[in-house]
PDB file of C-alpha atoms in Angstrom:
ATOM      1  CA  MET S   1       7.170 -10.180  14.300  1.00  0.00           C
ATOM      2  CA  SER S   2       6.179 -10.735  17.929  1.00  0.00           C
ATOM      3  CA  VAL S   3       3.174  -9.074  19.536  1.00  0.00           C
ATOM      4  CA  ASP S   4       5.493  -7.033  21.762  1.00  0.00           C
ATOM      5  CA  ASP S   5       7.418  -5.886  18.674  1.00  0.00           C
ATOM      6  CA  ARG S   6       4.167  -4.849  16.965  1.00  0.00           C
ATOM      7  CA  LEU S   7       3.172  -2.852  20.040  1.00  0.00           C
ATOM      8  CA  LYS S   8       6.537  -1.072  20.001  1.00  0.00           C
ATOM      9  CA  GLU S   9       6.311  -0.463  16.257  1.00  0.00           C
ATOM     10  CA  LEU S  10       2.879   1.140  16.757  1.00  0.00           C
ATOM     11  CA  GLY S  11       4.201   3.246  19.636  1.00  0.00           C
ATOM     12  CA  ILE S  12       1.852   1.592  22.123  1.00  0.00           C
ATOM     13  CA  GLU S  13       2.961   1.152  25.704  1.00  0.00           C
ATOM     14  CA  LEU S  14       0.404  -0.911  27.582  1.00  0.00           C
ATOM     15  CA  PRO S  15      -0.891   0.862  30.671  1.00  0.00           C
ATOM     16  CA  ASP S  16      -1.401  -0.862  33.990  1.00  0.00           C
ATOM     17  CA  ALA S  17      -4.569  -2.921  33.701  1.00  0.00           C
ATOM     18  CA  PRO S  18      -7.410  -0.711  34.979  1.00  0.00           C
ATOM     19  CA  ALA S  19      -9.036  -1.697  38.269  1.00  0.00           C
ATOM     20  CA  PRO S  20     -12.745  -2.597  38.257  1.00  0.00           C
ATOM     21  CA  ALA S  21     -15.138   0.295  38.855  1.00  0.00           C
ATOM     22  CA  ALA S  22     -17.767  -1.816  40.658  1.00  0.00           C
ATOM     23  CA  ASN S  23     -18.421  -5.311  42.055  1.00  0.00           C
ATOM     24  CA  TYR S  24     -16.844  -7.495  39.360  1.00  0.00           C
ATOM     25  CA  VAL S  25     -13.456  -8.900  38.376  1.00  0.00           C
ATOM     26  CA  PRO S  26     -11.584  -7.695  35.288  1.00  0.00           C
ATOM     27  CA  THR S  27     -11.056 -11.199  33.861  1.00  0.00           C
ATOM     28  CA  VAL S  28     -12.364 -14.727  34.248  1.00  0.00           C
ATOM     29  CA  ARG S  29     -10.614 -17.707  32.727  1.00  0.00           C
ATOM     30  CA  THR S  30     -12.468 -20.922  32.064  1.00  0.00           C
ATOM     31  CA  GLY S  31     -10.571 -23.623  30.230  1.00  0.00           C
ATOM     32  CA  ASN S  32      -8.682 -21.938  27.419  1.00  0.00           C
ATOM     33  CA  LEU S  33     -11.009 -18.936  27.208  1.00  0.00           C
ATOM     34  CA  LEU S  34     -10.396 -15.609  28.924  1.00  0.00           C
ATOM     35  CA  TYR S  35     -13.368 -13.285  29.322  1.00  0.00           C
ATOM     36  CA  VAL S  36     -12.399  -9.650  29.815  1.00  0.00           C
ATOM     37  CA  SER S  37     -14.898  -7.247  31.357  1.00  0.00           C
ATOM     38  CA  GLY S  38     -15.860  -4.117  29.470  1.00  0.00           C
ATOM     39  CA  GLN S  39     -13.079  -1.571  29.193  1.00  0.00           C
ATOM     40  CA  VAL S  40     -13.731   2.144  28.837  1.00  0.00           C
ATOM     41  CA  PRO S  41     -11.536   4.701  27.064  1.00  0.00           C
ATOM     42  CA  ILE S  42      -8.936   6.344  29.277  1.00  0.00           C
ATOM     43  CA  GLN S  43      -6.513   8.924  27.916  1.00  0.00           C
ATOM     44  CA  ASN S  44      -3.914  10.646  30.078  1.00  0.00           C
ATOM     45  CA  GLY S  45      -5.681   9.366  33.186  1.00  0.00           C
ATOM     46  CA  ALA S  46      -9.085  10.785  32.209  1.00  0.00           C
ATOM     47  CA  LEU S  47     -12.197   9.106  30.840  1.00  0.00           C
ATOM     48  CA  VAL S  48     -13.079   9.933  27.247  1.00  0.00           C
ATOM     49  CA  THR S  49     -16.704  11.033  27.391  1.00  0.00           C
ATOM     50  CA  GLY S  50     -19.156  12.015  24.698  1.00  0.00           C
ATOM     51  CA  GLN S  51     -22.062  10.844  22.604  1.00  0.00           C
ATOM     52  CA  LEU S  52     -21.820   9.857  18.961  1.00  0.00           C
ATOM     53  CA  GLY S  53     -24.233  11.900  16.896  1.00  0.00           C
ATOM     54  CA  ALA S  54     -24.130  14.779  19.404  1.00  0.00           C
ATOM     55  CA  GLY S  55     -20.862  16.524  18.668  1.00  0.00           C
ATOM     56  CA  PHE S  56     -18.634  13.455  19.012  1.00  0.00           C
ATOM     57  CA  SER S  57     -17.409  12.343  15.568  1.00  0.00           C
ATOM     58  CA  VAL S  58     -16.984   8.837  14.189  1.00  0.00           C
ATOM     59  CA  GLU S  59     -13.219   9.442  14.191  1.00  0.00           C
ATOM     60  CA  ASP S  60     -13.370  10.472  17.864  1.00  0.00           C
ATOM     61  CA  GLY S  61     -15.350   7.298  18.559  1.00  0.00           C
ATOM     62  CA  GLN S  62     -12.816   5.154  16.717  1.00  0.00           C
ATOM     63  CA  ALA S  63     -10.010   6.674  18.790  1.00  0.00           C
ATOM     64  CA  ALA S  64     -12.005   5.943  21.971  1.00  0.00           C
ATOM     65  CA  ALA S  65     -12.613   2.339  20.867  1.00  0.00           C
ATOM     66  CA  ARG S  66      -8.878   1.976  20.191  1.00  0.00           C
ATOM     67  CA  LEU S  67      -8.160   3.088  23.764  1.00  0.00           C
ATOM     68  CA  CYS S  68     -10.625   0.446  25.000  1.00  0.00           C
ATOM     69  CA  ALA S  69      -8.752  -2.177  22.970  1.00  0.00           C
ATOM     70  CA  ILE S  70      -5.446  -1.131  24.511  1.00  0.00           C
ATOM     71  CA  SER S  71      -6.963  -1.620  27.971  1.00  0.00           C
ATOM     72  CA  LEU S  72      -8.336  -5.021  26.913  1.00  0.00           C
ATOM     73  CA  ILE S  73      -4.850  -6.085  25.852  1.00  0.00           C
ATOM     74  CA  ALA S  74      -3.424  -4.784  29.146  1.00  0.00           C
ATOM     75  CA  GLN S  75      -5.960  -6.935  31.034  1.00  0.00           C
ATOM     76  CA  VAL S  76      -5.060  -9.980  28.929  1.00  0.00           C
ATOM     77  CA  LYS S  77      -1.341  -9.443  29.520  1.00  0.00           C
ATOM     78  CA  LYS S  78      -1.907  -9.134  33.268  1.00  0.00           C
ATOM     79  CA  ALA S  79      -3.999 -12.314  33.311  1.00  0.00           C
ATOM     80  CA  VAL S  80      -1.849 -14.566  31.112  1.00  0.00           C
ATOM     81  CA  GLY S  81       1.522 -12.857  30.729  1.00  0.00           C
ATOM     82  CA  ASP S  82       2.564 -14.004  27.272  1.00  0.00           C
ATOM     83  CA  LEU S  83       0.601 -12.294  24.493  1.00  0.00           C
ATOM     84  CA  GLU S  84       2.047 -14.739  21.941  1.00  0.00           C
ATOM     85  CA  THR S  85      -0.410 -17.360  23.231  1.00  0.00           C
ATOM     86  CA  VAL S  86      -3.470 -15.163  22.563  1.00  0.00           C
ATOM     87  CA  ARG S  87      -6.131 -15.322  19.858  1.00  0.00           C
ATOM     88  CA  VAL S  88      -8.977 -12.796  19.784  1.00  0.00           C
ATOM     89  CA  VAL S  89     -12.305 -14.667  19.607  1.00  0.00           C
ATOM     90  CA  LYS S  90     -14.978 -11.972  19.987  1.00  0.00           C
ATOM     91  CA  LEU S  91     -15.368  -8.289  20.797  1.00  0.00           C
ATOM     92  CA  ASN S  92     -18.586  -6.658  21.962  1.00  0.00           C
ATOM     93  CA  GLY S  93     -18.609  -2.912  21.436  1.00  0.00           C
ATOM     94  CA  PHE S  94     -21.098  -0.532  23.008  1.00  0.00           C
ATOM     95  CA  VAL S  95     -21.432   2.940  21.537  1.00  0.00           C
ATOM     96  CA  ASN S  96     -22.954   5.865  23.432  1.00  0.00           C
ATOM     97  CA  ALA S  97     -25.073   7.313  20.628  1.00  0.00           C
ATOM     98  CA  THR S  98     -28.093   9.393  19.782  1.00  0.00           C
ATOM     99  CA  GLY S  99     -31.160   7.577  18.472  1.00  0.00           C
ATOM    100  CA  ASP S 100     -30.498   8.617  14.891  1.00  0.00           C
ATOM    101  CA  PHE S 101     -26.813   7.618  14.846  1.00  0.00           C
ATOM    102  CA  GLY S 102     -26.179   4.536  12.699  1.00  0.00           C
ATOM    103  CA  GLU S 103     -22.432   4.132  12.296  1.00  0.00           C
ATOM    104  CA  HIS S 104     -21.794   1.885  15.293  1.00  0.00           C
ATOM    105  CA  PRO S 105     -19.759  -0.649  13.268  1.00  0.00           C
ATOM    106  CA  ALA S 106     -17.419   2.095  12.016  1.00  0.00           C
ATOM    107  CA  VAL S 107     -16.825   3.264  15.587  1.00  0.00           C
ATOM    108  CA  VAL S 108     -16.054  -0.218  16.929  1.00  0.00           C
ATOM    109  CA  ASN S 109     -13.643  -0.702  14.019  1.00  0.00           C
ATOM    110  CA  GLY S 110     -11.260   1.390  16.145  1.00  0.00           C
ATOM    111  CA  ALA S 111     -10.920  -1.620  18.453  1.00  0.00           C
ATOM    112  CA  SER S 112     -11.166  -4.322  15.787  1.00  0.00           C
ATOM    113  CA  ASP S 113      -8.565  -2.752  13.518  1.00  0.00           C
ATOM    114  CA  LEU S 114      -6.092  -2.502  16.393  1.00  0.00           C
ATOM    115  CA  MET S 115      -6.542  -6.176  17.308  1.00  0.00           C
ATOM    116  CA  VAL S 116      -5.670  -7.171  13.745  1.00  0.00           C
ATOM    117  CA  GLU S 117      -2.728  -4.735  13.656  1.00  0.00           C
ATOM    118  CA  ILE S 118      -1.315  -6.227  16.853  1.00  0.00           C
ATOM    119  CA  PHE S 119      -2.215  -9.922  16.624  1.00  0.00           C
ATOM    120  CA  GLY S 120      -2.302 -10.357  12.831  1.00  0.00           C
ATOM    121  CA  GLU S 121      -4.523 -13.242  11.718  1.00  0.00           C
ATOM    122  CA  LYS S 122      -4.991 -14.255  15.369  1.00  0.00           C
ATOM    123  CA  GLY S 123      -6.612 -10.839  15.855  1.00  0.00           C
ATOM    124  CA  ARG S 124      -9.497 -11.480  13.427  1.00  0.00           C
ATOM    125  CA  HIS S 125     -12.637 -12.035  15.469  1.00  0.00           C
ATOM    126  CA  ALA S 126     -16.409 -12.213  15.652  1.00  0.00           C
ATOM    127  CA  ARG S 127     -18.041  -8.997  16.855  1.00  0.00           C
ATOM    128  CA  SER S 128     -21.103  -7.066  17.913  1.00  0.00           C
ATOM    129  CA  ALA S 129     -21.475  -3.290  17.718  1.00  0.00           C
ATOM    130  CA  VAL S 130     -24.430  -2.006  19.724  1.00  0.00           C
ATOM    131  CA  GLY S 131     -25.794   1.478  20.291  1.00  0.00           C
ATOM    132  CA  SER S 132     -26.846   2.701  23.710  1.00  0.00           C
ATOM    133  CA  SER S 133     -28.419   5.959  24.866  1.00  0.00           C
ATOM    134  CA  SER S 134     -25.850   6.164  27.660  1.00  0.00           C
ATOM    135  CA  LEU S 135     -22.862   4.318  29.064  1.00  0.00           C
ATOM    136  CA  PRO S 136     -21.259   4.334  32.529  1.00  0.00           C
ATOM    137  CA  PHE S 137     -19.658   7.640  33.506  1.00  0.00           C
ATOM    138  CA  GLY S 138     -20.765   9.142  30.174  1.00  0.00           C
ATOM    139  CA  VAL S 139     -17.988   7.374  28.229  1.00  0.00           C
ATOM    140  CA  ALA S 140     -18.270   7.312  24.451  1.00  0.00           C
ATOM    141  CA  VAL S 141     -17.496   3.610  23.987  1.00  0.00           C
ATOM    142  CA  GLU S 142     -17.054   0.430  26.013  1.00  0.00           C
ATOM    143  CA  VAL S 143     -15.560  -2.793  24.630  1.00  0.00           C
ATOM    144  CA  GLU S 144     -15.398  -6.266  26.170  1.00  0.00           C
ATOM    145  CA  GLY S 145     -13.668  -9.313  24.763  1.00  0.00           C
ATOM    146  CA  ILE S 146     -13.254 -13.053  24.705  1.00  0.00           C
ATOM    147  CA  PHE S 147      -9.767 -14.419  24.052  1.00  0.00           C
ATOM    148  CA  GLU S 148      -8.458 -17.946  23.476  1.00  0.00           C
ATOM    149  CA  ILE S 149      -5.245 -18.834  25.267  1.00  0.00           C
ATOM    150  CA  ALA S 150      -3.096 -21.554  23.665  1.00  0.00           C
TER     151      ALA S 150
END
């Protein structure tokens, strides 16, 4: 099954790739690697804000991380066009969390699981899941990625 078919099967329509919020570019390609700047969760045109451990559940965080992954894929598609040529190399997930919150990996699984659902074996990747006391605009999660382009 093609990547586009998997997206359709999952009911995912890629949004327009979000514009940068500051002085950076959304993607940089060097050789066969594409670096994608951190993507934040956007749902129905609004940022998903909240802090894990302070009224924002792990499930809410996973859903936010999934939205970040969808934006990552939109950036990749804009940069390279054909998603069939893509392999996910590494994701870095940042979780807006209280000091006593410890389930960062479970939250970032929202992004990781989607990459595997969409890209299959080419979606399996290395990863970091890091807690932060705050993130830009108060978002719950931010995810950046490195992709290999065949």
